[in-house]
Amino acid sequence: MRRSYTLALLAILLLGAAGYFWYKGGGRSEAAWTLIPSNTLAVMTSDRLQDSAFVATDASINVKNLPILDVASENLGVLNWFTSDASQIAAFLKDKAITYSFHPISGARAGIIMYIPIANETERQWLDSPRRSDIRVLHHTFQDQRITDVNDTKSKALFSYLIKDDYLIISRQGDLIEDVVRKISSRLQSFLLQSQFEYADDEDYGLSLYIRKIGWKNLLLQSSYPPNLIEFARLFPAVQDYHLVTGKNNVLSFQSLGCEPEENYLTSWVTNQEGTPFRSHGHISQQSSYLFRVASQDKAAFKEKYLSWSQRNPSPARERLNYYIGGQGDSLVRNTGSEMILCQLEESNSINDGKILLVEFSNYDKLRPVLSRLARLSTPETNVSIDQFQGYDLYSVAISELPAGLYGPLFTGFPRSYITYVAPYLVFSNNSQALRNYIVDYENQLTWKQSPDYDSLLISKTDQAQLSMIVNLRKAESAISAAAPGLRSDLTLKMESLVYECRFEGNKAYPKLTLLPKKQRTSSKVLNRTFLNTDIQWPTLYDSGLTALQNAADGTPELLLTDKSNNLLNIKDVKTGKIQTLARLDGPLVGASYKVDFLNIGRQQSILGTPRTVYAIDEDEQGLVTPLSVSLPAGQTLEALYRVDGGTEGSSRFVLKTTTSDLYAWDQVTKTPKKLNRFVNLEDIQSPVVALNQLGNKYFIVTQRNGKIFLLKEDGMVKQGFPADILTRTESPFAWTQNPATNQPELVGISYLGELITIDLSGKISSRRQLLRPEPSNRFKVLFDSNSLDWLIIRSSDSRLAILNKEGTEQFEIKNLQPGSDIQYHFFGVDNRFITVRSGAFTSIFDLTGRRLGDKPIPSDQPVRVTYQPAFYKVFVFSRSGPKIQAWTIKLR
């Protein structure tokens, strides 16, 4: 008998010890769960927010400045009302794990209760009797609990608090302290956050956050959510946990230990499937401000789940699809792959809600006739359902919310769909010009693949999330400010991007929020300094100006020159200035030159012109150079060469302007340029000629100095209603913009004296607005970049120059210019735009905020040429000074 008692006692001791070590080793959340009212939106615990600085990573991100955390940290300031001795408060808070609970209050906001551990009786005593003369301490009893209320001398409530279970429980909202008392006295069962996370193993983290999904709105986004973000948030678990982890490479992340997933349509598609690394950086335009991604590695399982959902979930869009093409519409579903990416484009004055949806797709050749039929049948307008743009098929499908009908409510925001195929993706857009802009960026490699900050996001093969969102904080700043006013500057000043993702594994979901700081800056000895790379002795320049081109694949620059024998020379290594002969031309270079894939063969050619010939110089991977050329019509001499969008076979097309003010379109390398102004004589054409492409219609905007604006068709006819006459002089071309009210394009330009004028496509002037003229000598013009990809407005006088945006709002001004100064605009994607101003014999370079780049002006006797290498944040400036050609560099980060 005694032996059995001994065995039983031993078992009890072993079980007790096991429980003890499980409790200690397994960790227990230090949050004051038993005191927290059940209506809490979120619970946070940290032993660092009371520190004077809570800095993480080498990028010096102050964690206390992050949303939600900043409000919690600021609430600690109420302790200053207990005593004026700051050292006493610091000693009281030192190394304590403080709990913060967030609760809904009026105005869709959140109030905070803090739970601060009390270590000894001394602390309890001074907390019980605040010692300041500028406060009034009152008490009231609620359900037999004594609550202390602290007011200022004007009886304005400051905060209330309660001492209970060795905690100081304090809040600026006195009603919340009464909620704590109700929770203590009622002995209610634990609430959802408590039941899931009370025993979470979070003791090794400096900060832990437990939050209900519905709480994000009260805590962060106080304005209207973007609809796509609402749908994305619905895919995440109802309750979530986040724990601060400082990783390598300056990455700051809030990771989950695992929570219960929530059932919804998209998560059902990826159940029991692994995610896949992100390999599509080359397909994401630099204009993307944020994107949502759904991806699965198991294509067969994903497809089975997706097809099952598609069959069970009819929609009005699917009904319209079936109405137009019947069973053929299933081909849009059956060939869908396992990756979908919805990109929100940054706002511009022409397109304020552009979206691009990439859906992995197979068998496009079989889909082409189906899309063609669908576009013709669904689009009520004539000649605008099908088109080609730079070799891509374009389709206009007038079915409202077609992507949402095909792929679910995450993909809303498409009143009409404009569709093309860029392998391996079927590409949808809600705006015809946004789709064209996407193709231009893809062809010119203005994509995340060329960005050192975005070229490696989500590429890890381990722990890949099936759902993810990537936010470019700088591009999304205006949208963020509207949705979440008052966010601290650390988000945009020190951070490049935000990645919010959710991984599903087994029966658990693992949400994760990652903040990626900007990459470490260059040494101050190099950063934003102007360095001379090489001097090339070149006493005579035979060309009309310098020609600098940029390799889109890696951003490396090259300089093109001709010698007295018309040999085309190439300088690729700007450090050594080594010269290579490429080809023999029939004259010196005239006008601008370009680097584009004109042959549509997967690599770019140098496009250039001499007085009588235009060339495409192709160089293959082995260095073999092939010059292809076409002569201008007899008697014509080239004056300018413009790149325009809209080529049907290559990535671009070109317009040639001759010395007699005739225009020719060059669409293919092997074909003679076709005259555009066959039925009208032109004079004093303002450079450049601008393309306006709509589905079924392609136009060229031609502006004369006398204020007449022509809209030329491809066949040389002038569109009915044109030329439009603004009845005043202009010294710059008209561009075009998208009217946000009608979603239709309109022409926009500015007169010499600063009248901002818009013209609709019928040729009628729809608006005239005089911009500010601070001085009588001010003159205005629209300034395009050399590739005609972007434009802005310039206001200038003999000694001043102001940069205006497309609405005419001044961005910055440059003073003390010498007469005859020259200005150029250089566009290398929306993130990298520069202005160069030559005043006297020197050139200065600025970004679009007015910040001067480099530490000294660059000697230049004529306009400089600029290229940009994004991988190294390096600007190259090529100038001619006396008998030398010089290559300069400026490191921006």
Coordinates of N, CA and C in Angstrom, one line a residue, residues 441-546:
D441 N 5.8 50.9 -70.7 CA 6.7 50.6 -69.6 C 7.3 49.2 -69.7
Y442 N 6.5 48.2 -70.1 CA 7.1 46.9 -70.2 C 8.1 46.8 -71.3
E443 N 7.8 47.4 -72.4 CA 8.7 47.3 -73.6 C 10.0 48.1 -73.3
N444 N 9.9 49.2 -72.6 CA 11.0 50.0 -72.3 C 11.7 49.6 -71.0
Q445 N 11.2 48.5 -70.4 CA 11.8 48.0 -69.1 C 11.8 49.0 -68.0
L446 N 10.7 49.8 -68.0 CA 10.5 50.7 -66.8 C 9.7 49.9 -65.8
T447 N 10.3 48.9 -65.2 CA 9.6 48.0 -64.4 C 10.4 47.8 -63.0
W448 N 9.7 47.0 -62.2 CA 10.4 46.7 -60.9 C 11.6 45.9 -61.0
K449 N 11.8 45.2 -62.2 CA 13.0 44.4 -62.4 C 14.2 45.3 -62.4
Q450 N 14.0 46.6 -62.9 CA 15.1 47.5 -63.0 C 15.3 48.3 -61.7
S451 N 14.5 48.1 -60.7 CA 14.5 48.9 -59.5 C 15.3 48.1 -58.4
P452 N 16.4 48.6 -57.8 CA 17.1 47.9 -56.8 C 16.3 47.7 -55.5
D453 N 15.2 48.4 -55.4 CA 14.4 48.3 -54.2 C 13.3 47.3 -54.3
Y454 N 13.0 46.9 -55.6 CA 11.8 46.0 -55.8 C 12.1 44.8 -56.6
D455 N 13.4 44.7 -57.1 CA 13.7 43.6 -58.0 C 13.9 42.2 -57.2
S456 N 13.8 42.2 -55.9 CA 14.1 41.0 -55.2 C 13.0 40.7 -54.1
L457 N 11.8 41.4 -54.2 CA 10.8 41.2 -53.3 C 10.1 39.8 -53.5
L458 N 9.9 39.1 -52.3 CA 9.2 37.8 -52.3 C 9.8 36.8 -53.2
I459 N 11.1 36.7 -53.3 CA 11.7 35.7 -54.2 C 12.2 34.5 -53.4
S460 N 12.1 34.5 -52.1 CA 12.6 33.4 -51.3 C 11.7 32.2 -51.5
K461 N 12.4 31.0 -51.6 CA 11.6 29.8 -51.8 C 11.0 29.2 -50.5
T462 N 11.4 29.8 -49.4 CA 10.9 29.2 -48.1 C 9.8 30.2 -47.6
D463 N 8.9 29.5 -46.9 CA 7.8 30.2 -46.2 C 7.1 31.2 -47.2
Q464 N 6.8 30.8 -48.4 CA 6.1 31.7 -49.3 C 4.6 31.8 -49.0
A465 N 4.2 33.0 -49.0 CA 2.8 33.3 -48.7 C 1.9 33.1 -50.0
Q466 N 0.7 32.6 -49.8 CA -0.2 32.5 -50.9 C -0.9 33.8 -51.2
L467 N -1.0 34.7 -50.2 CA -1.6 36.0 -50.4 C -0.6 37.0 -50.0
S468 N -0.5 38.1 -50.8 CA 0.5 39.1 -50.4 C 0.1 40.5 -51.0
M469 N 0.5 41.5 -50.3 CA 0.3 42.9 -50.8 C 1.6 43.6 -50.7
I470 N 2.0 44.3 -51.7 CA 3.2 45.1 -51.7 C 2.8 46.6 -51.9
V471 N 3.3 47.5 -51.1 CA 3.0 48.9 -51.2 C 4.2 49.7 -51.4
N472 N 4.3 50.4 -52.4 CA 5.3 51.4 -52.6 C 4.9 52.7 -51.8
L473 N 5.5 52.9 -50.7 CA 5.0 53.9 -49.8 C 5.1 55.3 -50.4
R474 N 6.1 55.6 -51.2 CA 6.2 57.0 -51.8 C 5.1 57.2 -52.8
K475 N 4.8 56.2 -53.6 CA 3.8 56.4 -54.6 C 2.4 56.4 -54.0
A476 N 2.2 55.6 -53.0 CA 0.9 55.5 -52.4 C 0.7 56.5 -51.3
E477 N 1.6 57.5 -51.2 CA 1.6 58.4 -50.0 C 0.3 59.2 -50.0
S478 N -0.2 59.7 -51.2 CA -1.4 60.5 -51.2 C -2.6 59.7 -50.8
A479 N -2.6 58.4 -51.3 CA -3.8 57.5 -50.9 C -3.7 57.2 -49.4
I480 N -2.5 56.9 -48.9 CA -2.3 56.6 -47.5 C -2.7 57.8 -46.6
S481 N -2.3 59.0 -47.0 CA -2.7 60.2 -46.2 C -4.2 60.4 -46.2
A482 N -4.9 60.0 -47.3 CA -6.3 60.2 -47.3 C -7.0 59.1 -46.4
A483 N -6.5 57.9 -46.5 CA -7.1 56.8 -45.7 C -6.7 56.8 -44.3
A484 N -5.5 57.2 -44.0 CA -4.9 57.1 -42.6 C -4.2 58.4 -42.3
P485 N -5.0 59.5 -42.0 CA -4.4 60.8 -41.8 C -3.5 60.8 -40.5
G486 N -2.5 61.5 -40.5 CA -1.6 61.6 -39.3 C -0.6 60.6 -39.2
L487 N -0.3 59.8 -40.2 CA 0.8 58.8 -40.1 C 2.1 59.5 -40.0
R488 N 3.0 58.9 -39.2 CA 4.3 59.5 -39.0 C 5.2 59.5 -40.2
S489 N 6.1 60.4 -40.3 CA 7.0 60.5 -41.5 C 7.9 59.3 -41.7
D490 N 8.2 58.5 -40.6 CA 9.1 57.4 -40.8 C 8.6 56.4 -41.9
L491 N 7.3 56.4 -42.1 CA 6.8 55.5 -43.1 C 7.4 55.8 -44.5
T492 N 7.4 57.1 -44.8 CA 7.9 57.5 -46.2 C 9.3 58.0 -46.2
L493 N 9.8 58.5 -45.1 CA 11.2 59.1 -45.2 C 12.2 58.0 -45.1
K494 N 11.9 56.9 -44.3 CA 12.9 55.9 -44.1 C 12.6 54.6 -44.7
M495 N 11.3 54.4 -45.1 CA 10.9 53.1 -45.6 C 10.6 53.1 -47.1
E496 N 11.0 52.1 -47.8 CA 10.8 52.1 -49.2 C 9.4 51.4 -49.5
S497 N 9.2 50.3 -48.8 CA 8.0 49.6 -49.1 C 7.4 48.8 -47.9
L498 N 6.2 48.3 -48.0 CA 5.6 47.5 -47.0 C 5.0 46.3 -47.7
V499 N 5.2 45.1 -47.0 CA 4.7 43.9 -47.6 C 3.8 43.2 -46.5
Y500 N 2.6 43.0 -46.9 CA 1.6 42.4 -46.0 C 1.2 41.1 -46.6
E501 N 1.4 40.0 -45.9 CA 1.2 38.7 -46.5 C 0.5 37.7 -45.5
C502 N 0.0 36.7 -46.1 CA -0.5 35.6 -45.2 C -0.2 34.3 -45.8
R503 N 0.4 33.4 -45.0 CA 0.8 32.1 -45.4 C -0.2 31.1 -44.7
F504 N -0.6 30.1 -45.5 CA -1.5 29.1 -44.9 C -0.8 27.8 -44.9
E505 N -0.7 27.1 -43.7 CA 0.0 25.9 -43.6 C -0.8 25.0 -42.6
G506 N -1.2 23.8 -43.1 CA -2.0 23.0 -42.2 C -3.3 23.7 -41.9
N507 N -3.6 23.7 -40.6 CA -4.9 24.3 -40.1 C -4.6 25.7 -39.5
K508 N -3.4 26.3 -39.9 CA -3.0 27.6 -39.3 C -2.8 28.6 -40.4
A509 N -3.0 29.9 -40.0 CA -2.7 31.0 -40.9 C -1.6 31.8 -40.2
Y510 N -0.7 32.3 -41.0 CA 0.5 33.1 -40.5 C 0.6 34.4 -41.2
P511 N -0.2 35.4 -40.7 CA 0.0 36.7 -41.3 C 1.3 37.3 -41.0
K512 N 1.8 38.2 -41.8 CA 3.1 38.8 -41.6 C 3.1 40.2 -42.2
L513 N 3.6 41.2 -41.5 CA 3.8 42.6 -42.0 C 5.3 42.9 -41.9
T514 N 5.8 43.2 -43.1 CA 7.2 43.5 -43.2 C 7.4 45.0 -43.7
L515 N 8.3 45.7 -43.0 CA 8.6 47.0 -43.4 C 10.1 47.0 -44.0
L516 N 10.2 47.4 -45.2 CA 11.6 47.4 -45.8 C 12.1 48.8 -45.9
P517 N 13.1 49.1 -45.1 CA 13.7 50.5 -45.1 C 14.4 50.7 -46.4
K518 N 14.6 52.0 -46.7 CA 15.4 52.3 -47.9 C 16.8 51.8 -47.7
K519 N 17.4 51.4 -48.8 CA 18.8 50.8 -48.7 C 19.8 51.8 -48.1
Q520 N 20.8 51.3 -47.5 CA 21.8 52.1 -46.8 C 22.4 53.2 -47.7
R521 N 22.4 54.4 -47.2 CA 22.9 55.4 -48.1 C 24.4 55.3 -48.3
T522 N 24.9 55.9 -49.4 CA 26.3 56.0 -49.8 C 27.0 56.8 -48.8
S523 N 28.3 56.6 -48.7 CA 29.2 57.4 -47.8 C 29.0 58.9 -48.2
S524 N 29.0 59.8 -47.1 CA 28.9 61.2 -47.4 C 30.0 61.8 -48.3
K525 N 31.1 61.1 -48.4 CA 32.1 61.5 -49.3 C 31.8 61.4 -50.7
V526 N 30.8 60.5 -51.0 CA 30.4 60.2 -52.4 C 29.0 60.7 -52.7
L527 N 28.1 60.6 -51.6 CA 26.7 60.9 -51.8 C 26.4 62.3 -52.4
N528 N 25.7 62.4 -53.5 CA 25.3 63.7 -54.1 C 26.5 64.6 -54.4
R529 N 27.6 64.0 -54.7 CA 28.8 64.7 -55.1 C 28.9 64.5 -56.7
T530 N 29.5 65.5 -57.3 CA 29.7 65.5 -58.8 C 31.1 65.0 -59.1
F531 N 31.2 63.9 -59.8 CA 32.5 63.4 -60.1 C 32.8 63.3 -61.6
L532 N 33.9 63.7 -62.0 CA 34.3 63.6 -63.4 C 34.9 62.3 -63.7
N533 N 34.2 61.5 -64.6 CA 34.7 60.2 -64.9 C 35.8 60.2 -66.0
T534 N 35.6 61.0 -67.0 CA 36.6 60.9 -68.1 C 36.5 62.2 -68.9
D535 N 37.7 62.6 -69.5 CA 37.8 63.7 -70.4 C 38.2 63.1 -71.8
I536 N 37.4 63.4 -72.8 CA 37.7 62.9 -74.1 C 38.0 64.1 -75.0
Q537 N 39.3 64.1 -75.5 CA 39.6 65.2 -76.4 C 38.9 65.1 -77.7
W538 N 38.1 66.1 -78.0 CA 37.2 66.1 -79.2 C 37.1 67.5 -79.8
P539 N 38.1 68.0 -80.4 CA 38.1 69.4 -80.8 C 36.9 69.8 -81.7
T540 N 36.5 68.9 -82.6 CA 35.4 69.2 -83.5 C 34.2 68.3 -83.3
L541 N 33.0 68.8 -83.1 CA 31.8 68.0 -83.0 C 31.0 68.1 -84.3
Y542 N 30.9 67.0 -85.0 CA 30.3 67.1 -86.3 C 28.8 66.9 -86.2
D543 N 28.3 66.4 -85.1 CA 26.9 66.1 -85.0 C 26.2 67.4 -84.5
S544 N 24.8 67.4 -84.6 CA 24.1 68.6 -84.2 C 24.1 68.7 -82.6
G545 N 24.4 67.7 -81.9 CA 24.5 67.7 -80.5 C 25.1 66.4 -80.0
L546 N 25.2 66.3 -78.6 CA 25.7 65.0 -78.1 C 24.5 64.0 -78.1

